[in-house]
Amino acid sequence: MPAASAQSVIDLLRAKGLRMTPQRRAIVAEIMSASGHITPVTVARRVEDRVPGVNPSTVYRTLDLLEDLGVLSHAHLESGAEYHRRAEATHVHLTCSRCGADDSLSIGEAAALEAVVSRHRGFQPDLTHFAISGVCARCQREHARPSPRRGSRSAARPS
Amino acid sequence: MPAASAQSVIDLLRAKGLRMTPQRRAIVAEIMSASGHITPVTVARRVEDRVPGVNPSTVYRTLDLLEDLGVLSHAHLESGAEYHRRAEATHVHLTCSRCGADDSLSIGEAAALEAVVSRHRGFQPDLTHFAISGVCARCQREHARPSPRRGSRSAARPS
DNA sequence: GTCGTTGCAAAGCGTTTGCAACTAT
DNA sequence: ATAGTTGCAAACGCTTTGCAACGAC
């Protein structure tokens, strides 16, 4: 499913009268080929490999632009903000607060959740915007361990 | 339901052999009297009123300490990290991405959600850790408006 | 030639840290 | 006296901004 290729994004930008610079091409290529979510910092790092010298601010500006155009969306995971193709915004992230494992709900499961929430005063949730934190089955089994959340603030992530 | 008073927290700290400084007293008093959630910055500002000169780093260190001791928890809302009494961690936050309105699910609704999620490979969710973003009923009705998310990055909040 | 885009450098913001001075016990 | 705490100041990590130079069209 070519849920929007890099080329289609370039076409969209052109149609809007916007310009295709080498930097922008590289950023679009990177984000459209990335699977799942990716942080701005990671985009910047990878783009740097393709086109040395690309400034982080250019990356941020481009991500904002693509989000405004509806191509991208961002979500808040344990590790901070992450971008993903909007067409792929079907992932409801489950993040284990102990081991950091990242899983996601199926479309069906997500729909069931949405139904429950929307019953609350007609609130229409976007379950992809924030992750759902919790403890994965594996970590629950290992509950003998005193649960690593004392002391160091870094069991799995920022949390 | 005295879900842990400022005094009980002080007693706990004492029992742990920790010390009660005026700064710490003020911070504990502030956070234990706050209803719902509060940001570290707000805590710092309010504590400053009680005991002028309290350094923000002291606030952060104390919040961390109280979280380690199990008195507090933090959650990620649209506006960033917020702390709340752990005993009060029953709020599943619903945040409207358009108007910024903040609502919360009832215990029952939260339980229903939890049931759905936990069916997924035994993942035990903590639905209080991240807010649930979406569009409230009122904003849905006003959908004639072109939806304020172009241009300025500040429709309601950081989003 | 226009006007969108970029790099640069600085600033912003919330948070963290090292360390010496301080103080509750 | 001892160890927990604090203030200070600096650093941090990520993101944003103003502005002049640049370059896609």
Short mmCIF file of C-alpha atoms (C1' of nucleotides) in Angstrom, two decimals:
data_model
loop_
_atom_site.label_atom_id
_atom_site.label_comp_id
_atom_site.label_asym_id
_atom_site.label_seq_id
_atom_site.Cartn_x
_atom_site.Cartn_y
_atom_site.Cartn_z
CA MET A 1 0.00 0.00 0.00
CA PRO A 2 1.78 3.12 -1.26
CA ALA A 3 0.17 5.25 1.42
CA ALA A 4 1.71 8.38 -0.08
CA SER A 5 5.14 8.10 -1.63
CA ALA A 6 7.94 10.61 -1.45
CA GLN A 7 7.05 11.52 -5.01
CA SER A 8 3.44 12.25 -4.23
CA VAL A 9 4.56 14.55 -1.44
CA ILE A 10 6.88 16.37 -3.80
CA ASP A 11 4.00 16.76 -6.23
CA LEU A 12 1.86 18.16 -3.46
CA LEU A 13 4.49 20.70 -2.50
CA ARG A 14 4.88 21.73 -6.12
CA ALA A 15 1.12 22.09 -6.50
CA LYS A 16 1.17 24.43 -3.52
CA GLY A 17 3.76 26.56 -5.22
CA LEU A 18 6.40 25.53 -2.73
CA ARG A 19 9.98 24.83 -3.73
CA MET A 20 11.94 21.65 -3.87
CA THR A 21 15.41 22.19 -2.55
CA PRO A 22 17.91 19.36 -2.13
CA GLN A 23 17.48 19.64 1.64
CA ARG A 24 13.74 19.31 1.39
CA ARG A 25 14.03 16.38 -0.97
CA ALA A 26 16.29 14.58 1.44
CA ILE A 27 14.03 15.21 4.39
CA VAL A 28 10.94 14.08 2.51
CA ALA A 29 12.73 10.99 1.24
CA GLU A 30 13.88 10.12 4.71
CA ILE A 31 10.59 10.55 6.49
CA MET A 32 8.57 8.84 3.78
CA SER A 33 10.83 5.83 3.74
CA ALA A 34 11.01 5.51 7.48
CA SER A 35 8.77 2.83 8.86
CA GLY A 36 6.71 3.83 11.85
CA HIS A 37 7.72 6.80 13.91
CA ILE A 38 10.87 8.85 14.02
CA THR A 39 12.13 11.75 16.10
CA PRO A 40 13.15 15.08 14.59
CA VAL A 41 16.65 14.54 15.90
CA THR A 42 16.88 11.18 14.16
CA VAL A 43 15.59 12.67 10.93
CA ALA A 44 18.23 15.35 11.19
CA ARG A 45 20.96 12.79 11.79
CA ARG A 46 19.94 10.61 8.86
CA VAL A 47 19.42 13.50 6.49
CA GLU A 48 22.87 14.70 7.38
CA ASP A 49 24.16 11.47 5.85
CA ARG A 50 22.42 12.14 2.58
CA VAL A 51 23.03 15.84 2.32
CA PRO A 52 25.81 16.97 4.64
CA GLY A 53 25.29 20.32 6.25
CA VAL A 54 21.53 20.33 6.59
CA ASN A 55 20.67 22.47 9.57
CA PRO A 56 18.39 21.07 12.29
CA SER A 57 16.19 24.12 12.05
CA THR A 58 15.48 23.22 8.45
CA VAL A 59 14.38 19.79 9.58
CA TYR A 60 12.05 21.23 12.18
CA ARG A 61 10.60 23.70 9.74
CA THR A 62 10.02 21.02 7.15
CA LEU A 63 8.38 18.66 9.60
CA ASP A 64 6.06 21.46 10.65
CA LEU A 65 5.27 22.23 7.06
CA LEU A 66 4.50 18.61 6.24
CA GLU A 67 2.31 18.36 9.28
CA ASP A 68 0.38 21.46 8.28
CA LEU A 69 -0.08 19.99 4.81
CA GLY A 70 -1.53 16.88 6.35
CA VAL A 71 1.26 14.58 5.28
CA LEU A 72 2.61 13.94 8.74
CA SER A 73 1.38 13.78 12.30
CA HIS A 74 3.27 13.63 15.51
CA ALA A 75 2.69 11.56 18.60
CA HIS A 76 4.00 11.70 22.15
CA LEU A 77 5.78 8.55 23.21
CA GLU A 78 7.88 7.93 26.28
CA SER A 79 10.90 9.12 24.40
CA GLY A 80 9.30 12.38 23.36
CA ALA A 81 7.69 13.63 20.17
CA GLU A 82 7.81 11.42 17.10
CA TYR A 83 6.58 11.94 13.56
CA HIS A 84 4.90 9.47 11.27
CA ARG A 85 3.08 9.51 7.95
CA ARG A 86 -0.47 10.50 8.71
CA ALA A 87 -1.78 7.72 6.50
CA GLU A 88 -0.06 5.36 8.86
CA ALA A 89 -1.59 6.92 11.94
CA THR A 90 -3.36 3.75 12.90
CA HIS A 91 -0.85 2.72 15.51
CA VAL A 92 -1.92 2.97 19.09
CA HIS A 93 1.37 2.66 20.91
CA LEU A 94 1.77 0.53 23.98
CA THR A 95 4.98 1.25 25.82
CA CYS A 96 6.26 -0.83 28.69
CA SER A 97 7.45 1.47 31.42
CA ARG A 98 9.85 -1.15 32.73
CA CYS A 99 11.65 -2.61 29.75
CA GLY A 100 10.79 0.05 27.21
CA ALA A 101 9.26 -2.43 24.77
CA ASP A 102 7.05 -0.78 22.19
CA ASP A 103 4.04 -2.62 20.82
CA SER A 104 0.87 -1.46 19.13
CA LEU A 105 -2.80 -2.33 19.03
CA SER A 106 -4.49 -3.69 15.96
CA ILE A 107 -7.01 -1.61 14.07
CA GLY A 108 -9.79 -3.63 15.63
CA GLU A 109 -8.57 -3.22 19.16
CA ALA A 110 -8.10 0.47 18.56
CA ALA A 111 -11.67 0.74 17.31
CA ALA A 112 -12.99 -0.97 20.42
CA LEU A 113 -11.10 1.49 22.58
CA GLU A 114 -12.34 4.40 20.58
CA ALA A 115 -15.91 3.24 21.00
CA VAL A 116 -15.58 3.19 24.77
CA VAL A 117 -14.04 6.62 24.95
CA SER A 118 -16.40 8.27 22.50
CA ARG A 119 -19.30 7.19 24.66
CA HIS A 120 -18.02 9.75 27.13
CA ARG A 121 -19.85 12.93 26.24
CA GLY A 122 -19.16 12.43 22.56
CA PHE A 123 -15.44 12.94 22.94
CA GLN A 124 -13.75 11.81 19.71
CA PRO A 125 -10.36 10.45 20.73
CA ASP A 126 -7.21 10.34 18.66
CA LEU A 127 -5.58 7.39 20.32
CA THR A 128 -2.51 7.70 18.17
CA HIS A 129 -1.50 11.03 19.65
CA PHE A 130 -0.33 9.76 23.00
CA ALA A 131 1.11 6.37 23.72
CA ILE A 132 -0.43 4.13 26.35
CA SER A 133 2.00 3.36 29.11
CA GLY A 134 1.89 0.19 31.14
CA VAL A 135 3.65 -3.03 31.97
CA CYS A 136 4.03 -5.73 29.36
CA ALA A 137 3.20 -9.35 30.15
CA ARG A 138 6.83 -10.36 30.28
CA CYS A 139 7.73 -7.74 32.84
CA GLN A 140 4.69 -8.66 34.91
CA ARG A 141 5.98 -12.22 35.16
CA GLU A 142 9.29 -10.95 36.42
CA HIS A 143 7.61 -9.10 39.23
CA ALA A 144 9.82 -10.84 41.73
CA ARG A 145 12.34 -8.15 40.93
CA PRO A 146 11.77 -5.13 43.22
CA SER A 147 10.59 -3.22 40.21
CA PRO A 148 13.30 -0.83 39.05
CA ARG A 149 11.81 2.52 39.72
CA ARG A 150 13.58 3.64 42.85
CA GLY A 151 16.79 5.61 42.66
CA SER A 152 17.87 6.17 39.08
CA ARG A 153 15.38 7.94 36.95
CA SER A 154 16.07 5.71 33.99
CA ALA A 155 14.44 2.31 34.19
CA ALA A 156 13.57 2.26 30.52
CA ARG A 157 13.29 5.85 29.35
CA PRO A 158 12.40 9.37 30.46
CA SER A 159 9.06 7.97 31.61
CA MET B 1 -10.99 10.39 52.17
CA PRO B 2 -7.73 11.79 53.51
CA ALA B 3 -5.78 10.15 50.72
CA ALA B 4 -2.52 11.03 52.40
CA SER B 5 -2.23 14.38 54.12
CA ALA B 6 0.75 16.66 54.15
CA GLN B 7 1.32 15.47 57.70
CA SER B 8 1.37 11.81 56.74
CA VAL B 9 3.97 12.59 54.12
CA ILE B 10 6.10 14.39 56.65
CA ASP B 11 5.82 11.41 58.94
CA LEU B 12 6.88 9.14 56.12
CA LEU B 13 9.92 11.26 55.37
CA ARG B 14 10.85 11.28 59.04
CA ALA B 15 10.46 7.52 59.25
CA LYS B 16 12.89 7.22 56.36
CA GLY B 17 15.40 9.27 58.25
CA LEU B 18 15.02 12.17 55.87
CA ARG B 19 15.01 15.77 56.98
CA MET B 20 12.27 18.32 57.15
CA THR B 21 13.54 21.65 56.00
CA PRO B 22 11.29 24.68 55.61
CA GLN B 23 11.62 24.36 51.83
CA ARG B 24 10.55 20.76 51.87
CA ARG B 25 7.65 21.52 54.17
CA ALA B 26 6.42 24.20 51.80
CA ILE B 27 6.71 21.97 48.77
CA VAL B 28 4.92 19.10 50.46
CA ALA B 29 2.20 21.41 51.71
CA GLU B 30 1.72 22.85 48.27
CA ILE B 31 1.55 19.61 46.35
CA MET B 32 -0.63 17.85 48.89
CA SER B 33 -3.14 20.65 48.95
CA ALA B 34 -3.27 21.04 45.18
CA SER B 35 -6.26 19.41 43.62
CA GLY B 36 -5.57 17.35 40.56
CA HIS B 37 -2.35 17.82 38.63
CA ILE B 38 0.29 20.52 38.77
CA THR B 39 3.46 21.25 36.87
CA PRO B 40 6.86 21.54 38.55
CA VAL B 41 7.06 25.13 37.37
CA THR B 42 3.74 25.95 39.02
CA VAL B 43 4.80 24.27 42.21
CA ALA B 44 7.96 26.34 42.18
CA ARG B 45 6.01 29.53 41.63
CA ARG B 46 3.55 28.84 44.42
CA VAL B 47 6.16 27.68 46.87
CA GLU B 48 8.06 30.87 46.19
CA ASP B 49 5.07 32.70 47.66
CA ARG B 50 5.26 30.73 50.88
CA VAL B 51 9.00 30.59 51.29
CA PRO B 52 10.75 33.18 49.12
CA GLY B 53 14.00 32.07 47.60
CA VAL B 54 13.29 28.39 47.11
CA ASN B 55 15.33 27.25 44.15
CA PRO B 56 13.64 25.40 41.30
CA SER B 57 16.19 22.62 41.51
CA THR B 58 15.03 21.97 45.04
CA VAL B 59 11.50 21.62 43.77
CA TYR B 60 12.54 19.15 41.10
CA ARG B 61 14.59 17.16 43.55
CA THR B 62 11.74 17.02 46.02
CA LEU B 63 9.20 15.97 43.42
CA ASP B 64 11.53 13.18 42.34
CA LEU B 65 11.98 12.12 45.91
CA LEU B 66 8.26 12.05 46.58
CA GLU B 67 7.71 10.07 43.43
CA ASP B 68 10.33 7.53 44.47
CA LEU B 69 8.66 7.23 47.83
CA GLY B 70 5.37 6.47 46.12
CA VAL B 71 3.61 9.62 47.26
CA LEU B 72 3.40 11.21 43.83
CA SER B 73 3.17 10.17 40.20
CA HIS B 74 3.53 12.18 37.09
CA ALA B 75 1.55 12.13 33.88
CA HIS B 76 2.11 13.54 30.42
CA LEU B 77 -0.57 15.96 29.33
CA GLU B 78 -0.61 18.27 26.34
CA SER B 79 1.04 20.91 28.42
CA GLY B 80 3.86 18.67 29.50
CA ALA B 81 4.62 16.72 32.67
CA GLU B 82 2.35 17.13 35.64
CA TYR B 83 2.44 15.69 39.12
CA HIS B 84 -0.40 14.42 41.25
CA ARG B 85 -0.88 12.51 44.46
CA ARG B 86 -0.55 8.86 43.57
CA ALA B 87 -3.63 8.02 45.59
CA GLU B 88 -5.51 10.28 43.24
CA ALA B 89 -4.15 8.58 40.13
CA THR B 90 -7.55 7.52 38.93
CA HIS B 91 -7.93 10.29 36.41
CA VAL B 92 -7.73 9.32 32.77
CA HIS B 93 -7.30 12.69 31.11
CA LEU B 94 -9.15 13.63 27.96
CA THR B 95 -7.71 16.71 26.32
CA CYS B 96 -9.33 18.52 23.45
CA SER B 97 -6.71 19.35 20.87
CA ARG B 98 -8.72 22.29 19.59
CA CYS B 99 -9.94 24.20 22.60
CA GLY B 100 -7.66 22.70 25.19
CA ALA B 101 -10.52 21.60 27.44
CA ASP B 102 -9.49 19.01 29.98
CA ASP B 103 -11.96 16.35 31.09
CA SER B 104 -11.53 12.96 32.68
CA LEU B 105 -13.09 9.54 32.53
CA SER B 106 -14.93 8.00 35.45
CA ILE B 107 -13.48 5.03 37.27
CA GLY B 108 -15.94 2.77 35.49
CA GLU B 109 -15.09 4.06 32.05
CA ALA B 110 -11.43 3.75 32.84
CA ALA B 111 -11.94 0.16 33.91
CA ALA B 112 -13.68 -0.67 30.66
CA LEU B 113 -10.80 0.78 28.70
CA GLU B 114 -8.30 -1.09 30.78
CA ALA B 115 -10.12 -4.33 30.10
CA VAL B 116 -9.91 -3.82 26.37
CA VAL B 117 -6.22 -3.00 26.40
CA SER B 118 -5.22 -5.74 28.80
CA ARG B 119 -6.74 -8.26 26.43
CA HIS B 120 -3.85 -7.40 24.16
CA ARG B 121 -1.13 -9.91 25.09
CA GLY B 122 -1.70 -9.26 28.76
CA PHE B 123 -0.43 -5.70 28.60
CA GLN B 124 -1.37 -3.99 31.87
CA PRO B 125 -1.98 -0.34 30.99
CA ASP B 126 -1.59 2.67 33.21
CA LEU B 127 -4.06 4.94 31.52
CA THR B 128 -3.26 7.76 33.86
CA HIS B 129 0.28 8.18 32.59
CA PHE B 130 -0.56 9.71 29.24
CA ALA B 131 -3.57 11.82 28.45
CA ILE B 132 -5.93 10.87 25.64
CA SER B 133 -6.05 13.52 22.98
CA GLY B 134 -9.06 14.14 20.80
CA VAL B 135 -11.83 16.56 19.92
CA CYS B 136 -14.53 17.36 22.44
CA ALA B 137 -18.21 17.30 21.46
CA ARG B 138 -18.48 21.05 21.45
CA CYS B 139 -15.59 21.53 19.06
CA GLN B 140 -16.96 18.83 16.80
CA ARG B 141 -20.19 20.81 16.46
CA GLU B 142 -18.21 23.85 15.43
CA HIS B 143 -16.53 21.93 12.64
CA ALA B 144 -17.65 24.53 10.11
CA ARG B 145 -14.59 26.45 11.17
CA PRO B 146 -11.58 25.42 9.07
CA SER B 147 -10.10 23.80 12.14
CA PRO B 148 -7.36 25.99 13.60
CA ARG B 149 -4.26 23.96 13.05
CA ARG B 150 -2.64 25.66 10.09
CA GLY B 151 -0.02 28.34 10.55
CA SER B 152 0.58 29.02 14.22
CA ARG B 153 1.64 26.05 16.20
CA SER B 154 -0.57 27.00 19.11
CA ALA B 155 -4.22 26.20 18.61
CA ALA B 156 -4.76 25.20 22.18
CA ARG B 157 -1.42 24.08 23.56
CA PRO B 158 1.87 22.54 22.51
CA SER B 159 -0.16 19.66 21.04
"C1'" DG C 1 13.64 39.10 -10.39
"C1'" DT C 2 10.66 37.10 -6.74
"C1'" DC C 3 9.81 35.23 -2.88
"C1'" DG C 4 10.24 30.83 -0.71
"C1'" DT C 5 14.05 28.58 1.85
"C1'" DT C 6 18.27 27.96 4.24
"C1'" DG C 7 22.17 28.46 7.54
"C1'" DC C 8 23.77 30.66 11.33
"C1'" DA C 9 23.90 32.07 15.74
"C1'" DA C 10 21.50 33.20 19.55
"C1'" DA C 11 17.90 32.60 22.56
"C1'" DG C 12 14.30 29.96 24.87
"C1'" DC C 13 12.49 26.64 28.04
"C1'" DG C 14 12.19 23.28 31.33
"C1'" DT C 15 15.14 20.35 33.66
"C1'" DT C 16 19.54 18.43 35.55
"C1'" DT C 17 24.04 18.46 37.78
"C1'" DG C 18 28.44 19.38 40.43
"C1'" DC C 19 29.82 21.36 44.33
"C1'" DA C 20 30.61 24.03 48.35
"C1'" DA C 21 27.98 25.89 52.09
"C1'" DC C 22 24.46 24.99 55.20
"C1'" DT C 23 21.54 22.74 58.71
"C1'" DA C 24 18.17 19.26 60.74
"C1'" DT C 25 18.88 15.78 63.72
"C1'" DA D 1 29.47 15.79 64.29
"C1'" DT D 2 27.29 13.69 60.45
"C1'" DA D 3 24.97 13.15 56.57
"C1'" DG D 4 21.01 14.95 54.22
"C1'" DT D 5 19.74 19.39 51.74
"C1'" DT D 6 20.05 23.63 49.54
"C1'" DG D 7 21.41 27.50 46.42
"C1'" DC D 8 24.06 28.76 42.78
"C1'" DA D 9 25.59 28.73 38.37
"C1'" DA D 10 26.51 26.32 34.63
"C1'" DA D 11 25.22 22.96 31.39
"C1'" DC D 12 21.88 20.38 28.88
"C1'" DG D 13 18.85 18.69 25.14
"C1'" DC D 14 15.59 19.89 22.11
"C1'" DT D 15 13.31 23.39 19.68
"C1'" DT D 16 12.42 28.07 17.99
"C1'" DT D 17 13.50 32.55 15.98
"C1'" DG D 18 15.39 36.77 13.51
"C1'" DC D 19 17.74 37.87 9.77
"C1'" DA D 20 20.68 38.24 5.86
"C1'" DA D 21 22.23 35.40 2.11
"C1'" DC D 22 20.79 32.12 -1.13
"C1'" DG D 23 18.54 29.81 -4.92
"C1'" DA D 24 14.26 27.44 -7.20
"C1'" DC D 25 11.04 28.88 -10.29
#
